[in-house]
């Protein structure tokens, strides 16, 4: 699978996906139509499907216009996002597998940021929207800490180390600053922060990361770290469960 990273809006990423030899593409999270249509035109591609990770406008705002340009466009999202994703015509459940333009993906329901958030895993990659960011996670707009814990540390954590993680925003440098604040002695965090600063200074994207990198640097996947636990201990009442720790880390990030 070939992946073209398409910056949208201020700091969003859409991803144009193509099976080998195909002239029909798939796009993940078209926050706006114009940059996506430009990439398709430059490569002489038609668009067959939209994979929506969740209903927020900065991820699906371009869907209506793309459906107008490409009649018959498939628009996939979680079943519970019915009515919230423009032009949605396929309604997915956890554990489904979908084939779009020759590319097969497993659907993971990963509530937390929103209740209908999904990830698409396949072809050695996973598209995580605003649930799992490089070195971070999305705000809990609709879900609970318990849901976010399960989404990140049970469902996404079951994917292999080497899988490429494509997330919804370029937030990595800022996320790593928070990670270093929680775990000042985590060498993987400082090493990655230097790499990301270097990439960004050259105008390159920080994405994709790998799941192994997330396990090593992402505070929301490092709930077992004693140093991290110590950093948020003062905001924990009696409850020291993994869910409570994740909730405390998320609350600390909201104020960071
Ligand atoms: Zn969002
Ligand atoms: Fe977003």
Tab-separated table of C-alpha atoms and ligand atoms in Angstrom:
chain	number	residue	atom	x	y	z
A	1	UNK	CA	0.000	0.000	0.000
A	2	UNK	CA	1.228	3.472	-0.868
A	3	UNK	CA	0.323	6.243	1.589
A	4	UNK	CA	0.364	9.945	0.724
A	5	UNK	CA	0.197	12.236	3.745
A	6	UNK	CA	-2.056	15.217	3.012
A	7	UNK	CA	-1.930	18.164	5.437
A	8	UNK	CA	-5.384	19.707	5.929
A	9	UNK	CA	-6.587	22.753	7.850
A	10	UNK	CA	-4.167	23.912	10.578
A	11	UNK	CA	-2.553	20.684	11.748
A	12	UNK	CA	-4.761	17.805	10.522
A	13	UNK	CA	-3.630	14.919	8.374
A	14	UNK	CA	-5.669	13.096	5.748
A	15	UNK	CA	-4.129	9.998	4.151
A	16	UNK	CA	-4.561	8.949	0.530
A	17	UNK	CA	-4.135	5.168	0.214
A	18	UNK	CA	-3.502	3.180	-2.917
A	19	UNK	CA	-3.183	-0.559	-3.591
A	20	UNK	CA	-0.289	-1.534	-5.897
A	21	UNK	CA	-1.251	-0.958	-9.538
A	22	UNK	CA	-4.581	0.667	-8.692
A	23	UNK	CA	-5.842	3.978	-10.025
A	24	UNK	CA	-8.604	4.223	-7.459
A	25	UNK	CA	-7.676	5.590	-4.063
A	26	UNK	CA	-9.089	5.593	-0.553
A	27	UNK	CA	-8.838	8.574	1.776
A	28	UNK	CA	-8.757	8.545	5.563
A	29	UNK	CA	-10.222	11.596	7.361
A	30	UNK	CA	-10.595	14.236	4.627
A	31	UNK	CA	-10.946	17.295	6.858
A	32	UNK	CA	-11.300	19.354	3.699
A	33	UNK	CA	-11.767	18.362	0.067
A	34	UNK	CA	-9.462	20.678	-1.815
A	35	UNK	CA	-6.004	19.395	-0.734
A	36	UNK	CA	-7.194	15.800	-1.169
A	37	UNK	CA	-8.636	16.491	-4.634
A	38	UNK	CA	-5.351	18.174	-5.582
A	39	UNK	CA	-3.302	15.098	-4.587
A	40	UNK	CA	-5.691	12.796	-6.492
A	41	UNK	CA	-5.543	14.959	-9.625
A	42	UNK	CA	-1.739	15.184	-9.500
A	43	UNK	CA	-1.486	11.376	-9.421
A	44	UNK	CA	-4.334	10.837	-11.940
A	45	UNK	CA	-6.467	8.955	-9.394
A	46	UNK	CA	-10.184	8.538	-8.801
A	47	UNK	CA	-11.546	8.213	-5.262
A	48	UNK	CA	-13.509	5.129	-4.244
A	49	UNK	CA	-13.929	5.389	-0.496
A	50	UNK	CA	-13.623	7.551	2.607
A	51	UNK	CA	-12.593	5.893	5.877
A	52	UNK	CA	-13.772	8.166	8.691
A	53	UNK	CA	-12.210	7.652	12.129
A	54	UNK	CA	-14.825	9.837	13.864
A	55	UNK	CA	-17.433	12.493	13.235
A	56	UNK	CA	-15.527	15.703	14.020
A	57	UNK	CA	-15.619	18.248	11.204
A	58	UNK	CA	-11.826	18.540	11.006
A	59	UNK	CA	-11.836	14.852	9.929
A	60	UNK	CA	-14.925	14.593	7.711
A	61	UNK	CA	-15.474	18.208	6.575
A	62	UNK	CA	-14.409	17.401	3.002
A	63	UNK	CA	-16.633	14.358	2.582
A	64	UNK	CA	-19.668	16.056	1.042
A	65	UNK	CA	-17.622	17.836	-1.628
A	66	UNK	CA	-15.649	14.664	-2.437
A	67	UNK	CA	-18.927	12.722	-2.812
A	68	UNK	CA	-20.094	15.386	-5.273
A	69	UNK	CA	-16.880	15.086	-7.333
A	70	UNK	CA	-16.839	11.248	-7.153
A	71	UNK	CA	-20.425	9.924	-7.445
A	72	UNK	CA	-20.982	6.576	-5.751
A	73	UNK	CA	-18.297	7.302	-3.154
A	74	UNK	CA	-18.331	4.832	-0.257
A	75	UNK	CA	-18.222	6.580	3.131
A	76	UNK	CA	-17.443	4.288	6.063
A	77	UNK	CA	-17.642	5.021	9.773
A	78	UNK	CA	-18.859	3.487	13.016
A	79	UNK	CA	-22.517	2.474	13.176
A	80	UNK	CA	-23.102	4.850	16.098
A	81	UNK	CA	-21.920	7.829	14.027
A	82	UNK	CA	-25.012	7.506	11.793
A	83	UNK	CA	-26.294	11.033	11.211
A	84	UNK	CA	-23.014	12.609	12.313
A	85	UNK	CA	-20.759	11.793	9.329
A	86	UNK	CA	-21.861	13.522	6.102
A	87	UNK	CA	-22.676	11.091	3.258
A	88	UNK	CA	-21.971	8.037	5.449
A	89	UNK	CA	-23.362	4.958	3.714
A	90	UNK	CA	-21.577	2.081	5.498
A	91	UNK	CA	-22.021	1.518	9.215
A	92	UNK	CA	-19.296	-0.502	10.929
A	93	UNK	CA	-19.042	-2.496	14.143
A	94	UNK	CA	-15.986	-3.580	16.140
A	95	UNK	CA	-14.314	-6.612	14.607
A	96	UNK	CA	-15.652	-6.037	11.096
A	97	UNK	CA	-13.281	-6.322	8.209
A	98	UNK	CA	-13.694	-4.099	5.165
A	99	UNK	CA	-12.201	-4.201	1.687
A	100	UNK	CA	-11.885	-0.837	-0.044
A	101	UNK	CA	-10.274	-0.564	-3.479
A	102	UNK	CA	-8.320	-3.776	-2.927
A	103	UNK	CA	-7.164	-2.855	0.590
A	104	UNK	CA	-8.373	-4.878	3.579
A	105	UNK	CA	-8.698	-3.373	7.045
A	106	UNK	CA	-9.885	-4.613	10.417
A	107	UNK	CA	-12.178	-2.203	12.236
A	108	UNK	CA	-11.423	-1.532	15.903
A	109	UNK	CA	-14.008	0.394	17.899
A	110	UNK	CA	-11.940	2.659	20.154
A	111	UNK	CA	-14.250	5.002	22.102
A	112	UNK	CA	-12.798	7.691	24.364
A	113	UNK	CA	-12.260	10.871	22.336
A	114	UNK	CA	-15.709	10.261	20.824
A	115	UNK	CA	-18.083	7.345	21.361
A	116	UNK	CA	-18.018	6.290	17.700
A	117	UNK	CA	-14.250	6.449	17.180
A	118	UNK	CA	-12.740	3.640	15.121
A	119	UNK	CA	-9.280	2.649	13.943
A	120	UNK	CA	-8.595	0.924	10.630
A	121	UNK	CA	-5.777	-1.637	10.834
A	122	UNK	CA	-4.322	-3.367	7.803
A	123	UNK	CA	-1.456	-3.410	5.285
A	124	UNK	CA	1.036	-2.938	8.140
A	125	UNK	CA	-0.580	0.334	9.200
A	126	UNK	CA	-3.219	1.605	11.590
A	127	UNK	CA	-5.158	4.854	11.233
A	128	UNK	CA	-6.095	6.067	14.696
A	129	UNK	CA	-7.716	9.492	14.211
A	130	UNK	CA	-7.770	11.495	17.446
A	131	UNK	CA	-7.773	8.505	19.812
A	132	UNK	CA	-4.092	7.548	19.683
A	133	UNK	CA	-1.714	10.361	18.724
A	134	UNK	CA	2.034	10.022	18.477
A	135	UNK	CA	3.000	10.398	22.166
A	136	UNK	CA	-0.523	11.355	23.203
A	137	UNK	CA	-4.249	10.772	22.996
A	138	UNK	CA	-7.311	12.877	22.242
A	139	UNK	CA	-9.340	14.742	24.813
A	140	UNK	CA	-12.198	12.825	26.405
A	141	UNK	CA	-15.004	14.775	24.720
A	142	UNK	CA	-17.567	11.962	24.834
A	143	UNK	CA	-15.975	8.914	26.467
A	144	UNK	CA	-14.618	7.991	29.889
A	145	UNK	CA	-11.101	7.250	31.158
A	146	UNK	CA	-12.126	3.577	31.368
A	147	UNK	CA	-13.074	3.537	27.681
A	148	UNK	CA	-9.871	5.321	26.652
A	149	UNK	CA	-7.843	2.909	28.782
A	150	UNK	CA	-9.375	-0.087	27.028
A	151	UNK	CA	-9.110	1.480	23.568
A	152	UNK	CA	-5.396	2.263	23.939
A	153	UNK	CA	-4.111	-0.410	26.305
A	154	UNK	CA	-6.231	-3.402	25.301
A	155	UNK	CA	-7.478	-2.981	21.720
A	156	UNK	CA	-4.717	-0.938	20.042
A	157	UNK	CA	-2.054	-2.467	22.303
A	158	UNK	CA	-2.826	-5.873	20.760
A	159	UNK	CA	-1.380	-4.719	17.419
A	160	UNK	CA	2.229	-5.662	16.575
A	161	UNK	CA	5.221	-3.495	17.522
A	162	UNK	CA	6.208	-2.715	13.946
A	163	UNK	CA	2.799	-1.516	12.727
A	164	UNK	CA	2.902	2.065	11.426
A	165	UNK	CA	0.681	4.459	13.376
A	166	UNK	CA	-0.927	7.240	11.315
A	167	UNK	CA	-2.780	9.684	13.566
A	168	UNK	CA	-5.057	12.641	12.962
A	169	UNK	CA	-2.921	15.643	13.941
A	170	UNK	CA	0.630	16.956	14.039
A	171	UNK	CA	0.796	17.256	17.832
A	172	UNK	CA	3.880	15.117	18.419
A	173	UNK	CA	6.393	17.730	19.614
A	174	UNK	CA	3.946	19.215	22.108
A	175	UNK	CA	2.918	15.729	23.296
A	176	UNK	CA	6.552	14.754	23.882
A	177	UNK	CA	7.085	17.896	25.975
A	178	UNK	CA	4.308	16.654	28.275
A	179	UNK	CA	5.695	13.091	28.230
A	180	UNK	CA	9.091	14.407	29.352
A	181	UNK	CA	7.417	16.348	32.138
A	182	UNK	CA	5.848	13.127	33.470
A	183	UNK	CA	8.866	10.871	32.876
A	184	UNK	CA	11.995	13.025	32.901
A	185	UNK	CA	14.268	9.981	32.954
A	186	UNK	CA	12.649	8.233	29.952
A	187	UNK	CA	15.455	8.238	27.370
A	188	UNK	CA	13.126	7.114	24.554
A	189	UNK	CA	11.133	10.316	25.062
A	190	UNK	CA	14.154	12.636	24.907
A	191	UNK	CA	15.607	10.779	21.913
A	192	UNK	CA	12.333	10.982	20.017
A	193	UNK	CA	11.824	14.652	20.955
A	194	UNK	CA	15.197	15.455	19.366
A	195	UNK	CA	14.321	13.447	16.235
A	196	UNK	CA	10.943	15.143	15.892
A	197	UNK	CA	12.392	18.631	16.411
A	198	UNK	CA	14.897	17.859	13.668
A	199	UNK	CA	12.204	16.595	11.267
A	200	UNK	CA	9.898	19.545	11.921
A	201	UNK	CA	12.738	22.034	11.397
A	202	UNK	CA	13.164	20.519	7.931
A	203	UNK	CA	9.422	20.796	7.260
A	204	UNK	CA	8.910	17.013	7.469
A	205	UNK	CA	5.977	15.239	9.117
A	206	UNK	CA	6.472	13.477	12.461
A	207	UNK	CA	4.061	10.732	11.340
A	208	UNK	CA	3.951	7.801	11.050
A	209	UNK	CA	5.303	6.401	14.284
A	210	UNK	CA	5.264	2.727	15.233
A	211	UNK	CA	3.410	1.002	18.025
A	212	UNK	CA	6.769	0.100	19.590
A	213	UNK	CA	7.596	3.832	19.738
A	214	UNK	CA	4.203	4.515	21.323
A	215	UNK	CA	4.752	1.837	23.961
A	216	UNK	CA	8.095	3.490	24.751
A	217	UNK	CA	7.074	7.170	24.679
A	218	UNK	CA	3.307	7.628	24.955
A	219	UNK	CA	2.221	8.465	28.545
A	220	UNK	CA	-1.256	7.054	27.869
A	221	UNK	CA	0.295	3.677	27.006
A	222	UNK	CA	2.748	3.884	29.924
A	223	UNK	CA	0.287	3.758	32.813
A	224	UNK	CA	2.491	1.095	34.494
A	225	UNK	CA	5.520	3.427	34.720
A	226	UNK	CA	6.353	4.157	38.359
A	227	UNK	CA	7.884	7.513	37.446
A	228	UNK	CA	4.716	8.506	35.580
A	229	UNK	CA	2.550	7.312	38.478
A	230	UNK	CA	4.616	9.401	40.906
A	231	UNK	CA	4.155	12.482	38.713
A	232	UNK	CA	0.368	12.326	38.976
A	233	UNK	CA	0.137	10.797	42.482
A	234	UNK	CA	-0.936	14.038	44.149
A	235	UNK	CA	-4.074	14.225	41.992
A	236	UNK	CA	-5.099	10.614	42.711
A	237	UNK	CA	-7.536	10.053	45.538
A	238	UNK	CA	-7.612	6.510	46.960
A	239	UNK	CA	-8.191	4.945	43.531
A	240	UNK	CA	-4.859	3.891	41.977
A	241	UNK	CA	-6.310	1.677	39.270
A	242	UNK	CA	-4.913	1.933	35.727
A	243	UNK	CA	-8.113	3.730	34.696
A	244	UNK	CA	-7.732	6.300	37.491
A	245	UNK	CA	-4.089	6.880	36.544
A	246	UNK	CA	-5.014	7.371	32.874
A	247	UNK	CA	-7.738	9.807	33.939
A	248	UNK	CA	-5.233	11.743	36.051
A	249	UNK	CA	-2.708	11.874	33.193
A	250	UNK	CA	-5.426	13.103	30.792
A	251	UNK	CA	-6.546	15.769	33.289
A	252	UNK	CA	-2.929	16.900	33.740
A	253	UNK	CA	-2.490	17.147	29.950
A	254	UNK	CA	-5.666	19.242	29.654
A	255	UNK	CA	-4.012	21.815	31.964
A	256	UNK	CA	-0.427	21.490	30.700
B	1	LIG	ZN1	-11.544	14.840	16.953
B	2	LIG	FE1	-9.281	16.303	15.226
